[in-house]
C-alpha positions as semicolon CSV with decimal commas, in nm:
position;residue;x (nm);y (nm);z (nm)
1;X;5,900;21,850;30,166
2;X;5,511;21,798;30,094
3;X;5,291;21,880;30,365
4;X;4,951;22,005;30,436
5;X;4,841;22,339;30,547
6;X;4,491;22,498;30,628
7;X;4,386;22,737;30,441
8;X;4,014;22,907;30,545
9;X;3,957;22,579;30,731
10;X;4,034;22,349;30,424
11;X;4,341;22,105;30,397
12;X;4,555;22,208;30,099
13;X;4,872;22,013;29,996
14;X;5,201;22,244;30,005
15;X;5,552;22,225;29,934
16;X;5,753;22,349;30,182
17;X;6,100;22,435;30,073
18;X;6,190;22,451;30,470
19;X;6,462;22,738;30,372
20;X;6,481;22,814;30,759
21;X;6,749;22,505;30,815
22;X;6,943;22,614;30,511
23;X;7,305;22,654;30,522
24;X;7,434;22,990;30,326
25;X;7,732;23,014;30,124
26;X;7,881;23,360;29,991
27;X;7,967;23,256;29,599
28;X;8,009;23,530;29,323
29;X;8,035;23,527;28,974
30;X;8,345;23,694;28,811
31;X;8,504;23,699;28,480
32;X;8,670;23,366;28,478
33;X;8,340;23,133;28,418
34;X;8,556;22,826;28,554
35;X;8,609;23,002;28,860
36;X;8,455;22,759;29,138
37;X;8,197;23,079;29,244
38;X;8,085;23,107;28,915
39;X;8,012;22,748;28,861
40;X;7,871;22,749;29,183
41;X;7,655;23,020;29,092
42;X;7,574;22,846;28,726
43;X;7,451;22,532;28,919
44;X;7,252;22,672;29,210
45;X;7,053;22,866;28,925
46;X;7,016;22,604;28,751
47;X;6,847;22,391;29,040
48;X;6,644;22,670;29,127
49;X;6,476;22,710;28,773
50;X;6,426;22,332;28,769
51;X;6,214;22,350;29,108
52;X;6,053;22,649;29,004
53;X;5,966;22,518;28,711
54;X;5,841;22,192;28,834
55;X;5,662;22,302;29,188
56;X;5,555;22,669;29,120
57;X;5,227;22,688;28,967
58;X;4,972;22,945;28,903
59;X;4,690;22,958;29,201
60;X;4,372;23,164;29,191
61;X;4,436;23,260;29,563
62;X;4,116;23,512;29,541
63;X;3,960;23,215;29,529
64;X;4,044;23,110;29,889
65;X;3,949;23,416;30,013
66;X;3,604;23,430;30,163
């Protein structure tokens, strides 16, 4: 979720992933790819890069520091 956060008294926008209320699963991958771990596995990567590639972004966080 989007939120703001202060940062050396300035507002800056954040996205918090909010990972504390997450429920965990134990999944493994194994040899047999249509094994419903290994697709689970496959998939939950796959969401992760797509976050990561569309929230994470390079910061110049020496910058914030006075």
């Amino acid at each position: 979720m989007e939120r703001d956060a202060e940062i050396n008294g300035k507002p800056v926008s954040i996205f918090d992933a909010v990972g504390k209320d997450a429920a965990l699963f134990h999944h493994s991958i194994s040899d047999d790819d249509r094994a419903t771990g290994s697709q689970c596995v496959d998939q939950v990567h796959r969401w992760f890069d797509s976050h990561w590639d569309t929230l994470g972004q390079a910061r110049d966080l020496w910058l914030l520091i006075p």
